[in-house]
Coordinates of C-alpha atoms in Angstrom, one line a residue:
M1 CA -55.1 17.2 80.6
N2 CA -51.6 15.9 80.4
F3 CA -50.8 12.2 81.1
K4 CA -47.5 11.9 79.4
N5 CA -45.3 11.4 82.5
G6 CA -47.7 9.9 84.9
P7 CA -50.9 7.9 85.3
L8 CA -53.9 9.1 83.4
T9 CA -56.2 8.8 86.2
P10 CA -56.8 5.5 88.0
S11 CA -59.8 4.7 85.8
P12 CA -58.5 4.6 82.2
R13 CA -55.2 2.9 83.1
T14 CA -57.0 0.3 85.2
I15 CA -60.0 -0.3 83.0
Y16 CA -57.7 -1.0 80.0
G17 CA -55.0 -2.9 81.9
L18 CA -52.3 -0.3 81.2
D19 CA -50.8 0.1 84.6
E20 CA -47.5 -1.5 83.6
Y21 CA -47.3 0.3 80.2
E22 CA -45.4 3.4 79.4
L23 CA -47.6 6.0 77.8
S24 CA -46.1 8.5 75.4
Q25 CA -48.2 11.3 74.0
I26 CA -48.1 11.9 70.3
P27 CA -47.7 15.7 69.5
G28 CA -51.0 17.1 68.3
H29 CA -51.4 18.4 64.8
E30 CA -53.4 21.5 63.7
G31 CA -57.1 20.7 63.8
G32 CA -56.5 17.5 65.9
R33 CA -59.5 16.5 67.9
N34 CA -58.0 14.0 70.3
L35 CA -55.2 13.2 72.7
I36 CA -53.2 10.1 71.4
Y37 CA -50.9 8.0 73.6
I38 CA -48.7 5.1 72.4
C39 CA -48.8 2.4 75.0
T40 CA -45.4 0.6 75.1
K41 CA -44.3 -2.5 77.1
D42 CA -40.9 -4.0 77.0
S43 CA -39.9 -1.3 74.5
I44 CA -42.5 -2.5 72.0
P45 CA -45.6 -0.4 71.0
K46 CA -48.6 -2.5 71.8
C47 CA -51.6 -0.3 71.5
V48 CA -52.9 3.2 71.2
L49 CA -55.1 5.0 73.7
R50 CA -57.3 7.8 72.3
L51 CA -59.0 10.3 74.5
S52 CA -61.6 12.5 72.9
I53 CA -62.1 15.7 74.9
L54 CA -63.8 18.3 72.7
G55 CA -67.3 17.5 73.9
D56 CA -69.0 18.1 70.5
R57 CA -69.9 14.4 70.0
K58 CA -72.1 12.0 71.9
K59 CA -71.1 8.6 73.2
E60 CA -73.2 7.0 70.5
D61 CA -71.0 8.7 67.8
Y62 CA -67.9 7.0 69.3
L63 CA -69.7 3.7 69.6
A64 CA -70.7 3.9 66.0
E65 CA -67.1 4.4 65.0
A66 CA -65.7 1.7 67.3
E67 CA -68.3 -0.9 66.2
F68 CA -67.5 -0.2 62.5
V69 CA -63.8 -0.6 63.0
H70 CA -64.2 -3.7 65.1
Y71 CA -66.5 -5.2 62.4
L72 CA -64.0 -4.4 59.7
A73 CA -61.1 -6.0 61.6
K74 CA -63.1 -9.2 62.3
S75 CA -64.2 -9.3 58.7
G76 CA -60.5 -9.3 57.5
A77 CA -60.0 -5.7 56.5
P78 CA -56.5 -4.3 57.2
V79 CA -57.4 -2.0 60.1
A80 CA -56.2 -1.5 63.6
D81 CA -58.8 -3.2 65.7
V82 CA -60.5 -1.8 68.8
I83 CA -59.5 -3.5 72.1
P84 CA -62.4 -3.8 74.6
S85 CA -62.0 -2.6 78.1
S86 CA -62.0 -5.0 81.1
N87 CA -65.8 -4.3 81.2
G88 CA -66.1 -5.6 77.6
N89 CA -66.9 -2.1 76.3
L90 CA -65.5 -0.7 73.0
V91 CA -65.9 2.9 74.4
E92 CA -65.5 4.1 77.9
S93 CA -66.5 7.5 79.3
F94 CA -64.8 9.4 82.2
S95 CA -65.3 12.7 83.9
E96 CA -62.6 15.1 84.9
D97 CA -63.1 18.7 86.2
G98 CA -66.8 18.3 85.5
K99 CA -66.2 17.4 81.8
E100 CA -66.9 14.1 80.1
Y101 CA -64.4 12.6 77.8
F102 CA -64.3 9.3 75.9
A103 CA -61.6 6.7 75.6
I104 CA -61.0 4.0 72.9
L105 CA -58.1 1.6 72.9
F106 CA -56.7 0.4 69.5
S107 CA -54.2 -2.2 68.6
Y108 CA -51.0 -0.7 67.3
A109 CA -50.8 -0.7 63.5
K110 CA -47.8 -2.7 62.3
G111 CA -45.2 -0.7 60.4
M112 CA -44.6 3.0 60.1
L113 CA -45.8 6.2 58.4
I114 CA -44.2 6.7 55.0
S115 CA -43.5 10.3 56.1
D116 CA -41.4 8.9 59.0
N117 CA -39.3 7.2 56.3
G118 CA -38.7 10.4 54.4
Y119 CA -41.4 9.5 51.9
R120 CA -39.2 6.6 50.7
Y121 CA -41.0 3.3 50.0
R122 CA -39.6 0.0 51.1
E123 CA -36.2 -0.8 49.6
G124 CA -36.2 -2.7 46.3
A125 CA -39.9 -2.4 45.7
P126 CA -41.5 -0.1 43.0
L127 CA -43.8 2.7 44.0
D128 CA -46.5 1.0 41.9
E129 CA -46.7 -1.7 44.5
Y130 CA -47.4 1.0 47.2
F131 CA -50.0 2.7 45.0
Y132 CA -51.7 -0.7 44.3
N133 CA -51.7 -1.6 48.0
T134 CA -53.3 1.7 49.1
G135 CA -56.1 1.0 46.6
K136 CA -56.3 -2.6 47.8
A137 CA -56.6 -1.6 51.5
L138 CA -59.3 0.9 50.7
G139 CA -61.2 -1.6 48.5
A140 CA -61.2 -4.1 51.4
I141 CA -62.7 -1.5 53.7
H142 CA -65.4 -0.5 51.2
K143 CA -66.2 -4.2 50.4
F144 CA -67.1 -4.9 54.0
S145 CA -68.8 -1.5 54.5
K146 CA -71.3 -2.5 51.8
T147 CA -72.6 -5.3 54.0
Y148 CA -72.3 -3.6 57.3
K149 CA -75.5 -3.2 59.4
P150 CA -74.8 -0.8 62.2
E151 CA -76.2 -0.9 65.7
H152 CA -75.2 2.8 66.2
K153 CA -75.1 5.0 63.2
R154 CA -72.7 7.7 62.1
Q155 CA -73.9 10.9 60.5
E156 CA -74.7 11.2 56.8
F157 CA -72.9 13.6 54.5
F158 CA -76.0 15.8 54.1
D159 CA -76.6 15.8 57.9
K160 CA -73.5 18.1 58.2
Y161 CA -73.0 19.7 54.8
T162 CA -76.1 21.8 54.6
P163 CA -76.4 25.3 53.1
D164 CA -77.5 26.8 56.4
Y165 CA -74.5 25.3 58.3
L166 CA -72.0 26.4 55.7
D167 CA -73.5 29.8 55.4
E168 CA -73.2 30.3 59.2
L169 CA -69.7 28.8 59.3
I170 CA -68.1 30.7 56.4
P171 CA -68.1 34.5 56.6
D172 CA -69.9 36.6 54.0
S173 CA -66.5 38.0 52.9
Y174 CA -66.1 34.7 51.1
D175 CA -69.2 35.2 49.0
E176 CA -67.8 33.7 45.8
L177 CA -66.6 30.6 47.6
K178 CA -70.0 30.1 49.3
K179 CA -71.7 30.4 45.9
A180 CA -69.3 27.8 44.4
I181 CA -70.0 25.4 47.3
R182 CA -73.7 25.8 47.0
E183 CA -73.5 24.9 43.3
R184 CA -71.5 21.7 44.2
L185 CA -74.0 20.8 46.9
E186 CA -76.8 20.8 44.3
K187 CA -74.7 18.6 42.0
F188 CA -74.0 16.2 44.9
R189 CA -77.7 15.8 45.6
S190 CA -78.2 14.6 42.0
L191 CA -75.8 11.7 42.5
P192 CA -77.1 8.1 43.1
M193 CA -77.1 7.0 46.7
N194 CA -77.7 3.3 46.4
E195 CA -75.8 0.7 48.5
S196 CA -73.3 -0.1 45.8
V197 CA -72.0 3.5 45.7
Y198 CA -72.8 5.1 49.1
G199 CA -72.1 3.8 52.6
L200 CA -69.9 4.3 55.6
V201 CA -66.5 5.5 54.5
H202 CA -63.2 6.5 56.2
F203 CA -63.5 10.1 55.1
D204 CA -59.8 10.8 55.8
F205 CA -58.0 8.1 53.9
S206 CA -54.5 9.4 53.4
D207 CA -50.8 8.4 54.2
G208 CA -51.1 10.0 57.6
N209 CA -53.7 7.4 58.6
Y210 CA -52.1 4.1 57.8
H211 CA -48.8 2.3 58.5
I212 CA -46.8 0.4 56.0
D213 CA -44.9 -2.8 56.9
M214 CA -41.6 -2.0 55.2
K215 CA -40.8 -5.7 54.9
T216 CA -43.9 -6.8 53.1
G217 CA -45.6 -3.6 51.9
D218 CA -48.8 -4.5 53.8
I219 CA -50.9 -1.5 54.9
T220 CA -52.8 -1.2 58.2
V221 CA -55.4 1.6 58.4
F222 CA -56.4 3.6 61.5
D223 CA -58.1 6.8 62.6
F224 CA -61.7 6.4 61.6
D225 CA -62.5 9.4 63.7
N226 CA -64.2 11.3 60.8
C227 CA -66.0 8.3 59.3
M228 CA -69.5 9.1 57.9
Y229 CA -72.0 8.0 55.3
C230 CA -70.9 9.3 52.0
W231 CA -70.1 8.1 48.5
Y232 CA -67.3 5.6 48.3
M233 CA -65.8 7.8 45.6
F234 CA -65.0 10.4 48.2
D235 CA -62.2 8.2 49.7
L236 CA -60.9 7.5 46.2
A237 CA -60.8 11.2 45.4
N238 CA -59.0 11.9 48.6
L239 CA -56.4 9.3 47.6
W240 CA -56.1 11.1 44.2
I241 CA -55.4 14.4 45.9
H242 CA -52.9 12.9 48.3
G243 CA -51.1 11.3 45.3
T244 CA -50.4 14.7 43.7
G245 CA -47.3 15.1 46.0
W246 CA -45.5 12.4 43.9
F247 CA -45.8 14.6 40.7
Q248 CA -46.1 18.2 41.9
N249 CA -42.5 19.1 41.1
E250 CA -42.9 18.0 37.5
P251 CA -42.9 21.4 35.6
D252 CA -44.6 20.1 32.5
H253 CA -48.4 20.2 32.9
E254 CA -49.1 17.3 30.5
K255 CA -46.5 15.1 32.3
R256 CA -48.0 15.8 35.7
L257 CA -51.4 14.7 34.4
A258 CA -49.9 11.6 32.8
G259 CA -48.2 10.8 36.0
M260 CA -51.4 11.2 38.0
K261 CA -53.3 9.0 35.5
G262 CA -50.8 6.2 35.9
Y263 CA -50.9 6.6 39.7
F264 CA -54.6 6.5 39.9
D265 CA -55.0 3.7 37.4
T266 CA -52.8 1.6 39.7
V267 CA -54.8 2.6 42.8
V268 CA -58.0 1.6 41.0
S269 CA -56.5 -1.7 40.0
G270 CA -55.7 -2.4 43.7
Y271 CA -59.2 -1.2 44.7
R272 CA -60.9 -3.5 42.2
S273 CA -59.0 -6.5 43.5
K274 CA -61.3 -6.2 46.5
T275 CA -64.5 -4.6 45.4
D276 CA -66.2 -3.0 42.4
V277 CA -66.2 0.6 41.2
S278 CA -67.8 1.3 37.9
D279 CA -66.4 3.4 35.0
E280 CA -69.5 5.5 35.5
E281 CA -68.5 6.3 39.1
L282 CA -64.9 7.0 38.1
S283 CA -66.2 9.5 35.5
H284 CA -67.3 11.7 38.4
L285 CA -63.8 11.9 39.9
P286 CA -63.5 15.7 39.2
L287 CA -66.7 16.3 41.1
F288 CA -65.6 14.2 44.1
I289 CA -62.2 16.0 44.1
D290 CA -64.3 19.2 44.6
M291 CA -66.1 17.4 47.4
V292 CA -62.8 16.7 49.1
L293 CA -61.7 20.4 48.6
I294 CA -64.9 21.5 50.3
E295 CA -64.3 19.2 53.2
N296 CA -60.8 20.6 53.6
I297 CA -62.1 24.2 53.5
V298 CA -64.8 23.4 56.0
D299 CA -62.3 21.8 58.3
E300 CA -60.1 24.9 58.2
F301 CA -63.0 27.1 59.2
E302 CA -64.1 24.7 61.9
C303 CA -60.7 24.5 63.4
C304 CA -60.4 28.3 63.6
A305 CA -63.9 28.5 65.2
R306 CA -62.9 26.0 67.9
E307 CA -59.7 27.9 68.6
G308 CA -61.4 31.3 68.4
E309 CA -59.0 32.4 65.6
D310 CA -59.5 34.1 62.3
L311 CA -58.7 32.0 59.2
D312 CA -55.6 32.8 57.3
P313 CA -56.9 33.1 53.7
E314 CA -53.7 31.4 52.3
D315 CA -54.8 28.2 54.1
I316 CA -57.7 27.8 51.6
E317 CA -56.5 29.9 48.7
D318 CA -55.7 27.1 46.2
A319 CA -58.8 25.0 47.0
A320 CA -61.1 28.0 46.9
E321 CA -59.7 29.1 43.5
C322 CA -60.3 25.7 42.0
L323 CA -63.9 25.7 43.2
I324 CA -64.6 29.2 42.1
N325 CA -62.9 28.9 38.7
H326 CA -64.2 25.4 38.1
T327 CA -60.7 24.1 37.6
P328 CA -60.8 20.3 37.3
Y329 CA -58.2 18.0 39.0
C330 CA -57.1 20.7 41.5

């Protein structure tokens, strides 16, 4: 299914009013689930068309995502909104070659990926501003998630992360890893799950999924494709892990940890400018870092299963060692 140089099919272009737009496909990344097209008019990116073609989710799953994103945008969270079709629908389904796929149109997030700027933040502004703003954007999303009442519901963490599923997914040759994951699952089940700590989260909040306005520093978040009900701390722990890149080349272990503490303290300050997170929740950060590592490992195995490939052990080596050896903070 390649629509880069021509019309998609008459249906998606027409139903979203894209006949006069130029559609450019974004190169897929390893493990990607969707086909992504930047829709440009008069040389300006206006919106993003996402086509989901794997067939492993139902329309209700996509509706649950789109409704959540639309709610967040209307509430004032810094997210790229969903644009309804000419039928007034947030999600449209189409068939091609006997297969059903789903389309969602999003507004284009203002700004750019920090990776596309060589991991340089905006000129004249300190990195602390960037760290604060990432926490602030995430805090706004969680603030509104805490009051969200869904019409269609996304899956819960324990709907997917079950011992039986993980035992089937991960080969027995990774016995030590499977044991370490089972131990963490037992610990996760002991955590509180009330509305102040547990709700619908992004589940992939990282610098690949938001744009930065390099004039103002404002952040606009997108790609809620993996959103699910989980602890809010998961998203914060994911931010922690993605912050390690700023300090990984520091050879001194104590200085690396000190750098990470300063980074995360700034993130939490930004987060708390929008919603609460207790010191008790933050004390569980190492456990939630383990949760993120498990998610990353599971994703690697799932991608290989979809592609019919064997996993390269090096792709999970570091994460697996941290879990098996109970190494805190990665």
